Coordinates of C-alpha atoms and ligand atoms in Angstrom, one line a residue:
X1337 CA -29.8 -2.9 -2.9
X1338 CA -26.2 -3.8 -4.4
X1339 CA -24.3 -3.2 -7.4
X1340 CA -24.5 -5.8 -10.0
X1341 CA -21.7 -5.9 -12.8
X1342 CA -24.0 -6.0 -16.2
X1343 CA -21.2 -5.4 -18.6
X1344 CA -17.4 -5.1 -19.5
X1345 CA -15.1 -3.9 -21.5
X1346 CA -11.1 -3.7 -22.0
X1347 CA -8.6 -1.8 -24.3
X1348 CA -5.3 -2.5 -24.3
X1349 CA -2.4 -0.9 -27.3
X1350 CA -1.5 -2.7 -30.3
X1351 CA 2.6 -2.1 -30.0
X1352 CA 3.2 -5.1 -28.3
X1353 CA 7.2 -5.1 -26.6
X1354 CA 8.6 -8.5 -26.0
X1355 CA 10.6 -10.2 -23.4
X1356 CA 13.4 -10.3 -26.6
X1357 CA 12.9 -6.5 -27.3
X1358 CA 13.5 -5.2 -23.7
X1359 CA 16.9 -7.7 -23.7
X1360 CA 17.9 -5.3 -26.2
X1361 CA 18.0 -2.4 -24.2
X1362 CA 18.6 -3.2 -20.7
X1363 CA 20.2 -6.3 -19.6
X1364 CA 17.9 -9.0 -18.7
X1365 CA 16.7 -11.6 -21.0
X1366 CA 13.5 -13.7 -21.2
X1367 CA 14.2 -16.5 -19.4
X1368 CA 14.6 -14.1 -16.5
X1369 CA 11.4 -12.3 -16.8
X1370 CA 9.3 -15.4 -17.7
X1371 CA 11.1 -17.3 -15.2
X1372 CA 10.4 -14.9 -12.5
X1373 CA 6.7 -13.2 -13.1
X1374 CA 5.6 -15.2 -15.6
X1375 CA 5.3 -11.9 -18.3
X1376 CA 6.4 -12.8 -22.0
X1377 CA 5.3 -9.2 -23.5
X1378 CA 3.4 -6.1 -22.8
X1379 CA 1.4 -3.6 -24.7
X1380 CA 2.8 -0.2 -24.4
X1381 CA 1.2 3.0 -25.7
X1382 CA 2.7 5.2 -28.9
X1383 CA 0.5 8.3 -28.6
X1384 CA -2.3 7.2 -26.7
X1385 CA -3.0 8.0 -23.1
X1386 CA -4.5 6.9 -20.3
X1387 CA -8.0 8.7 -20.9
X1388 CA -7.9 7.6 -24.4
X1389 CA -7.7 4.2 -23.3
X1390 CA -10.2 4.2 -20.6
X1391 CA -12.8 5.6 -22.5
X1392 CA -12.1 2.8 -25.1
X1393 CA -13.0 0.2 -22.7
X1394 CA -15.7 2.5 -21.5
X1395 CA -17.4 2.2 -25.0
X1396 CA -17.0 -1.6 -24.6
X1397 CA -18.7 -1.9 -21.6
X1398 CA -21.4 -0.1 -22.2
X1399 CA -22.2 -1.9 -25.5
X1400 CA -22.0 -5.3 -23.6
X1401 CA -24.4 -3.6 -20.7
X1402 CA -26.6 -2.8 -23.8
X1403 CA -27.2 0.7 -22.1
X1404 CA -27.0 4.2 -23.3
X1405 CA -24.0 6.5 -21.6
X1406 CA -27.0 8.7 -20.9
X1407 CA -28.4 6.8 -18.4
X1408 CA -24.7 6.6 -16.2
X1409 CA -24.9 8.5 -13.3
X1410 CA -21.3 8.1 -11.4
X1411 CA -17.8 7.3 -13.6
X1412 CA -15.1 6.0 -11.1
X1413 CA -11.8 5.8 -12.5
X1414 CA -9.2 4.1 -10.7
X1415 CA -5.3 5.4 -12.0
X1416 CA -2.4 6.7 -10.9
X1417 CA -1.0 8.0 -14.6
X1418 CA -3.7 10.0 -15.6
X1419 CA -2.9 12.4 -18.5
X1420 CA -2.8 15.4 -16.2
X1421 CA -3.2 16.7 -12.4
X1422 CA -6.4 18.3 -12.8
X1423 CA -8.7 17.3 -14.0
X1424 CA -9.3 14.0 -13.3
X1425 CA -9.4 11.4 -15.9
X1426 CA -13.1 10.5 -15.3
X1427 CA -14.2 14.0 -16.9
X1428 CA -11.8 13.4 -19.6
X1429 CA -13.8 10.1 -20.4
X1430 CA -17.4 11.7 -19.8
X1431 CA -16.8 13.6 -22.2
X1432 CA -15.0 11.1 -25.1
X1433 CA -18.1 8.9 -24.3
X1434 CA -21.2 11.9 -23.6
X1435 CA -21.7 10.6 -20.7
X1436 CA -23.4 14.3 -19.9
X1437 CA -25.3 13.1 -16.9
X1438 CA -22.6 11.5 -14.7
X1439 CA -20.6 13.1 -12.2
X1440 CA -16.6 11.5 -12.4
X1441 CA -13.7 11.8 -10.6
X1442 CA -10.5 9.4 -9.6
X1443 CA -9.8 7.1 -7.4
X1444 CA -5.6 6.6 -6.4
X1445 CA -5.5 3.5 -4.9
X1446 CA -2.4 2.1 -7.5
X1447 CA -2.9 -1.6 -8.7
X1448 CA -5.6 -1.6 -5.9
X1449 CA -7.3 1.3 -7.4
X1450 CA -10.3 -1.0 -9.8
X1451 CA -11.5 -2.6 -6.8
X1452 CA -11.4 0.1 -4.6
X1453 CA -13.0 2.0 -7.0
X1454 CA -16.1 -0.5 -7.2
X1455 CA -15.9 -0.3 -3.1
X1456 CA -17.0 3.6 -3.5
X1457 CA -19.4 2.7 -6.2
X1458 CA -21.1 0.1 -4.2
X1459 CA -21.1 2.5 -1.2
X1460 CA -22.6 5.2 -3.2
X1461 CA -25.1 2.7 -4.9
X1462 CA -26.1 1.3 -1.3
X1463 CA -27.2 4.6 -0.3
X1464 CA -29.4 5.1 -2.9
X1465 CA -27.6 8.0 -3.7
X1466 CA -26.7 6.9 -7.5
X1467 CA -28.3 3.8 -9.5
X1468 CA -25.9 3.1 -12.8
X1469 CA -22.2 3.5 -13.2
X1470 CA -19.1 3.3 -14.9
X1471 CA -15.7 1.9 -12.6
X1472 CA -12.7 2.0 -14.6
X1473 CA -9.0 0.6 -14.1
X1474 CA -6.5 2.2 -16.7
X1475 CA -3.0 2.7 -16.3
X1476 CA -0.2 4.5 -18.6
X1477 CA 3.2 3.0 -16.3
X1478 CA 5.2 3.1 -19.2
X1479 CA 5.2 7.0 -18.6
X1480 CA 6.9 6.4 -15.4
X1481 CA 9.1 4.0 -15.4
X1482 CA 12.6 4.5 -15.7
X1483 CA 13.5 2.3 -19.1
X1484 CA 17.1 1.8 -18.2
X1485 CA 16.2 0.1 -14.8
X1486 CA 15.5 -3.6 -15.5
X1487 CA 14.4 -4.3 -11.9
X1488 CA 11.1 -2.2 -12.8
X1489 CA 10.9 -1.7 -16.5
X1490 CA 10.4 -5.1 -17.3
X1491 CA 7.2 -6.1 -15.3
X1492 CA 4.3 -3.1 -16.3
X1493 CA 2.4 -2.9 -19.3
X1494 CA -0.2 0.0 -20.4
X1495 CA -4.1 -0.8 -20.6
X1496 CA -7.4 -0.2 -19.4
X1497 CA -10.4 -2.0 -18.2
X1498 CA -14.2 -1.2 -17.2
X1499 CA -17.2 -2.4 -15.7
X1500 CA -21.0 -0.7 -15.6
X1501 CA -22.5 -1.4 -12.9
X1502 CA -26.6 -1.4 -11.7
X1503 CA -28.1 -1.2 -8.7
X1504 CA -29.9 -4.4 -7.8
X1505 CA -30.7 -6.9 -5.3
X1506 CA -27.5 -9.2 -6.5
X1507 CA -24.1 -8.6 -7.1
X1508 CA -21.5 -7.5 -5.1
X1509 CA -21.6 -9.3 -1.6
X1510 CA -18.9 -7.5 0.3
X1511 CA -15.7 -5.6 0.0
X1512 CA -12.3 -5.5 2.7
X1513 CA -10.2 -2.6 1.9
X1514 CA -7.4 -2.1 3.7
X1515 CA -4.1 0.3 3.9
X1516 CA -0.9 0.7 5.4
X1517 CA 0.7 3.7 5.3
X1518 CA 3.8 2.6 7.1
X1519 CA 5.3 1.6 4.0
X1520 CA 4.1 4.1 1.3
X1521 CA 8.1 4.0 -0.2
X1522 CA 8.0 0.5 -0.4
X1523 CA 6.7 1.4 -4.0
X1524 CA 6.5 4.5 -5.3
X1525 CA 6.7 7.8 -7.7
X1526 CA 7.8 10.9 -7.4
X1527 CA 5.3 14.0 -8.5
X1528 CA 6.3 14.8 -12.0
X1529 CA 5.0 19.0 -11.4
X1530 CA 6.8 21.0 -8.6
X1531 CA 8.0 24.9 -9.7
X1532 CA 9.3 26.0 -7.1
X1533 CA 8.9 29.0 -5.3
X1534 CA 12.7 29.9 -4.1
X1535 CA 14.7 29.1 -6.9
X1536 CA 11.9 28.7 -10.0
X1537 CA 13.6 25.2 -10.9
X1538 CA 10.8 22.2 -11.9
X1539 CA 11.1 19.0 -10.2
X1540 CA 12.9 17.0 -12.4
X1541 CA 10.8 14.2 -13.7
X1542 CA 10.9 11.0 -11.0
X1543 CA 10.4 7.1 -11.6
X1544 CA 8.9 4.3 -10.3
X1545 CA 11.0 2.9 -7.2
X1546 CA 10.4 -0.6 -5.6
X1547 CA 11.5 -3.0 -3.2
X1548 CA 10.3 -6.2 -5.1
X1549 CA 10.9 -8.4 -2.4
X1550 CA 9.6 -6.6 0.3
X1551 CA 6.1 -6.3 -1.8
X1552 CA 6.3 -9.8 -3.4
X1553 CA 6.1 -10.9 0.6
X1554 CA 3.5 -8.3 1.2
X1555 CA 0.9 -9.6 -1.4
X1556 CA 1.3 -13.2 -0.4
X1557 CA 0.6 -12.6 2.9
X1558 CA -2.0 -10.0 3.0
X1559 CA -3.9 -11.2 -0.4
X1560 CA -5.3 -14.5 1.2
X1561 CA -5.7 -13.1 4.6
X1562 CA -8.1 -10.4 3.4
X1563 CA -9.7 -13.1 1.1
X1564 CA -10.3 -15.2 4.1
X1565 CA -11.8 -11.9 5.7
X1566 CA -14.4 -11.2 3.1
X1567 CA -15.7 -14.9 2.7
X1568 CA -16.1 -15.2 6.7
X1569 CA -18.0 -11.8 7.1
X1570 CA -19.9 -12.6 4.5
X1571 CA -20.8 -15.9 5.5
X1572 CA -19.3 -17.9 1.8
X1573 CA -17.4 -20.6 1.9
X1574 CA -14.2 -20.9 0.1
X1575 CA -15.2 -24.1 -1.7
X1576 CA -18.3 -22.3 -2.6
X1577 CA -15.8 -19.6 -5.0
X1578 CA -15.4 -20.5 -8.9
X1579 CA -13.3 -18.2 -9.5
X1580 CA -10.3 -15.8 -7.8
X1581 CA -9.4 -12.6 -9.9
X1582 CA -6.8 -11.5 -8.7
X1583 CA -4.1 -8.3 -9.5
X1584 CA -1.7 -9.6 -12.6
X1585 CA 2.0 -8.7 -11.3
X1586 CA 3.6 -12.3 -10.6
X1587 CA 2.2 -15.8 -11.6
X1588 CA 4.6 -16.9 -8.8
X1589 CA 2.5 -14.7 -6.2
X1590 CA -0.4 -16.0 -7.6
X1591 CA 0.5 -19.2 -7.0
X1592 CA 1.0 -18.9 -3.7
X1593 CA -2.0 -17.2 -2.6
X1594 CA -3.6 -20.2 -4.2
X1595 CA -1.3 -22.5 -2.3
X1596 CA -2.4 -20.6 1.0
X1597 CA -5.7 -20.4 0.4
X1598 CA -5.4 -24.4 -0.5
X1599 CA -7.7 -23.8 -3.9
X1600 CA -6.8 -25.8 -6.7
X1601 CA -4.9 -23.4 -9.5
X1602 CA -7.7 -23.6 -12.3
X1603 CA -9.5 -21.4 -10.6
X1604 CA -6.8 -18.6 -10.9
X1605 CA -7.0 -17.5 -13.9
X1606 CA -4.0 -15.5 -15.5
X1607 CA -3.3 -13.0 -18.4
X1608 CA 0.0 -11.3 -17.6
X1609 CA 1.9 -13.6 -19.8
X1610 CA 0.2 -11.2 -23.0
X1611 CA 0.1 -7.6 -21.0
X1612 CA 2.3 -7.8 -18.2
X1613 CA 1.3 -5.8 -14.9
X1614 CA -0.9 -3.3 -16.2
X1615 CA -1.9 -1.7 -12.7
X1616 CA -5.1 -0.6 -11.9
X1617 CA -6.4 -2.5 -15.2
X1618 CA -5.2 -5.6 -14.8
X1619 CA -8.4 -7.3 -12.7
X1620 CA -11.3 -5.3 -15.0
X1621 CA -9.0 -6.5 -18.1
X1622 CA -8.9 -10.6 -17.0
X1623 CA -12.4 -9.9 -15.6
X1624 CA -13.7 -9.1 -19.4
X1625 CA -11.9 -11.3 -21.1
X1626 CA -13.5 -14.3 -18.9
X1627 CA -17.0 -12.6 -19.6
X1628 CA -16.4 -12.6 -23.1
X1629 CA -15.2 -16.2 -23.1
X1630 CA -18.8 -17.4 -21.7
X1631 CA -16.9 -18.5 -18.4
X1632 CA -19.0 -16.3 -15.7
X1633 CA -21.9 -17.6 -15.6
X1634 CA -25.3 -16.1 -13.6
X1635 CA -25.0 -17.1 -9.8
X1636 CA -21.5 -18.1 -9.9
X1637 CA -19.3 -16.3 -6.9
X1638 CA -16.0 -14.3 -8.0
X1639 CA -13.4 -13.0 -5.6
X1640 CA -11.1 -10.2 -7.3
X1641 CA -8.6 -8.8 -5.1
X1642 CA -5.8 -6.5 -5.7
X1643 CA -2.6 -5.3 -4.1
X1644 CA 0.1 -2.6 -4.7
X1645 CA 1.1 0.7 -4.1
X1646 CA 0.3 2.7 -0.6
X1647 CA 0.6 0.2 0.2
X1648 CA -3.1 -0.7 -0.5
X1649 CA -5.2 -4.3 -0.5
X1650 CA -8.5 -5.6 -0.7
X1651 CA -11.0 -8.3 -1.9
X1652 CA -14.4 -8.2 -3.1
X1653 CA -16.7 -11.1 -3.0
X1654 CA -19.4 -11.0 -5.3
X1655 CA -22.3 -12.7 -7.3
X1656 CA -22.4 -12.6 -11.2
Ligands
UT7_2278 O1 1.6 -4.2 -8.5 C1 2.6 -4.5 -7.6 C2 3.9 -4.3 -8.4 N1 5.0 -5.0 -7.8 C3 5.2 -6.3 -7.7 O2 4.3 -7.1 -7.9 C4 6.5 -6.8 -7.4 C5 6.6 -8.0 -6.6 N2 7.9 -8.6 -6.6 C6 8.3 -9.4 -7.6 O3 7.5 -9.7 -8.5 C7 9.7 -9.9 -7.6 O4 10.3 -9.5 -6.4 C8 10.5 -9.3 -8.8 C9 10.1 -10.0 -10.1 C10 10.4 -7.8 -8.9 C11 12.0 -9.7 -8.6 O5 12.2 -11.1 -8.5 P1 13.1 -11.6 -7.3 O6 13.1 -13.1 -7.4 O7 12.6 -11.0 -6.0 O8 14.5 -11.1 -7.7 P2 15.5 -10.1 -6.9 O9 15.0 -8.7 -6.8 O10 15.9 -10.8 -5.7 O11 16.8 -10.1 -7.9 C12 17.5 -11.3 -8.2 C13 18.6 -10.9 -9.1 C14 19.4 -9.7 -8.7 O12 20.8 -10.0 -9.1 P3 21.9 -10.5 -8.0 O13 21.9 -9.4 -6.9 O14 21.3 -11.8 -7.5 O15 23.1 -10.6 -8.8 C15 18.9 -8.6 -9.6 O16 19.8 -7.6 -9.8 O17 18.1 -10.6 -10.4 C16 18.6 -9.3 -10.9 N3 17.6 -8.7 -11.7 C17 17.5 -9.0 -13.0 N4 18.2 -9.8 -13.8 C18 17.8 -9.9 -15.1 C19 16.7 -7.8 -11.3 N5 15.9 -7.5 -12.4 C20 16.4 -8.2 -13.4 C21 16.0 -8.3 -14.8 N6 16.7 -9.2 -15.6 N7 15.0 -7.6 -15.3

């Protein structure tokens, strides 16, 4: 028994902030951005969240699945800008969408977080320990990033995506997950909560920090090497893939992976042109758009993979 993707949904805000509007306030300019990641604009939240958003995209995918929230017994939310410490975001969305029977909590995995979200579904789903869920990707960064500091600002944008998933005999093949915890600073944010018990003073609120280059050479090296991983242990060949969903942070990484993985670009698809790098959402969000566009068809093999923060990786291979 696997877990078999039966529906999607996605949710992203309607401010939209262009290349041209962020030129305004920090010094950069859209031949820069565009030039370098391929972004044009981003949505970004007013007085949404990140719960409000996920359980928008929740809705959607259970409508597309055609099931009732009733019958969901696992939500796993992958974030890391949920709308508060405790509790997790999943039991914020169980109960916006009365999903009364599931059990939720998060999964912190960064822009890796969807997939390895799906991993633990699939794992739980295997054991015949739960048979329907709900995997989420959503995402809030522009809560913490620093909107003075153009070598960060410039690339995120908010959203949410979501997949239900049923356990049966097709669906998802395989899953590499992987971690290296030598480089958690490479990209990173500081806790936003610390009183403290000496002097009583709150942690002042902290930022995103990145090394760009040191994660752009990261993700081209590690993204195709775990893709080769999963296809080999699961016996698929590359040829045999229609299509590679991968994280949205960098057309230019993209390319390359496809480069290195010597697969012809039309069958990368890309979205962060519209929404920039909207984390943990940005595979479940290109993943529903290309369901609702009639592209996946029954039978056809996906890889998604994702990188980011941790730093984390992985690939799943799996049937639609
Ligand atoms: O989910 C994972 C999230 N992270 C990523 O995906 C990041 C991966 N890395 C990247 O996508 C790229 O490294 C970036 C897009 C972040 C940066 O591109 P780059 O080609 O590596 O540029 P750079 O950092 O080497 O900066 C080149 C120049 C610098 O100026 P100098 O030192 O050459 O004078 C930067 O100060 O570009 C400058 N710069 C900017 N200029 C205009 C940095 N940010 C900006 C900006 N606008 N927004």
């Amino acid at each position: 028994m696997t877990s078999r993707i039966i529906g999607t949904g996605s949710y992203v805000p309607a401010q939209v902030v262009t290349n041209e509007d962020l030129a305004k306030i920090v010094d950069t300019s859209d031949e820069w951005i565009a030039g370098r990641t391929g972004i044009r604009q981003r949505r970004v939240v007013r007085e949404e969240g990140t719960s409000h958003m996920a359980a928008e995209a929740a809705r959607k995918a259970l409508e597309n699945a055609g099931i009732d929230e009733k019958e969901l017994d696992l939500i796993l939310m992958g974030t890391t800008s949920p709308d508060h410490c405790f509790p997790s975001g999943a039991c914020e969305v169980q109960e916006a969408i009365g999903a009364v029977n599931a059990c939720g909590f998060d999964v912190s995995a960064a822009c890796s977080g969807f997939l390895f979200a799906l991993s633990t579904m699939q794992a739980f789903i295997q054991a015949g320990i739960y048979r329907t869920g709900l995997v989420i990707g959503a995402d809030c960064i522009s809560k913490l990033v620093d909107w003075k500091d153009r070598s960060t600002c410039v690339l995120f944008g908010d959203g949410a995506g979501a997949a239900v998933v049923r356990a049966e005999d097709t669906g998802v093949i395989h899953t590499v997950m992987k971690s290296d915890g030598a480089k958690w600073n490479v990209l990173s944010c500081v806790s936003r909560t610390g009183g403290n018990f000496i002097n009583g003073i709150t942690t002042e609120p902290g930022f995103i920090t990145m090394d760009g280059q040191e994660v752009f050479k990261f993700a081209v090296k590690t993204v195709p090497a775990c893709i080769h991983q999963v296809l080999e242990e699961s016996g698929v060949s590359i040829d045999e893939v229609k299509y590679f969903v991968l994280h949205q942070a960098n057309y230019r990484i993209v390319e390359s992976v496809a480069k290195r993985l010597k697969q012809p670009m039309d069958k990368f698809p890309m979205n962060m042109e519209f929404y920039g790098n909207t984390s943990a959402a940005t595979v479940p969000i290109l993943l529903d758009e290309m369901n609702r566009a009639g592209k996946l068809n029954k039978g056809d093999k996906i890889v998604m993979s994702g990188f980011g923060a941790g730093l984390t990786w992985g690939a799943t291979l799996l049937e639609w």
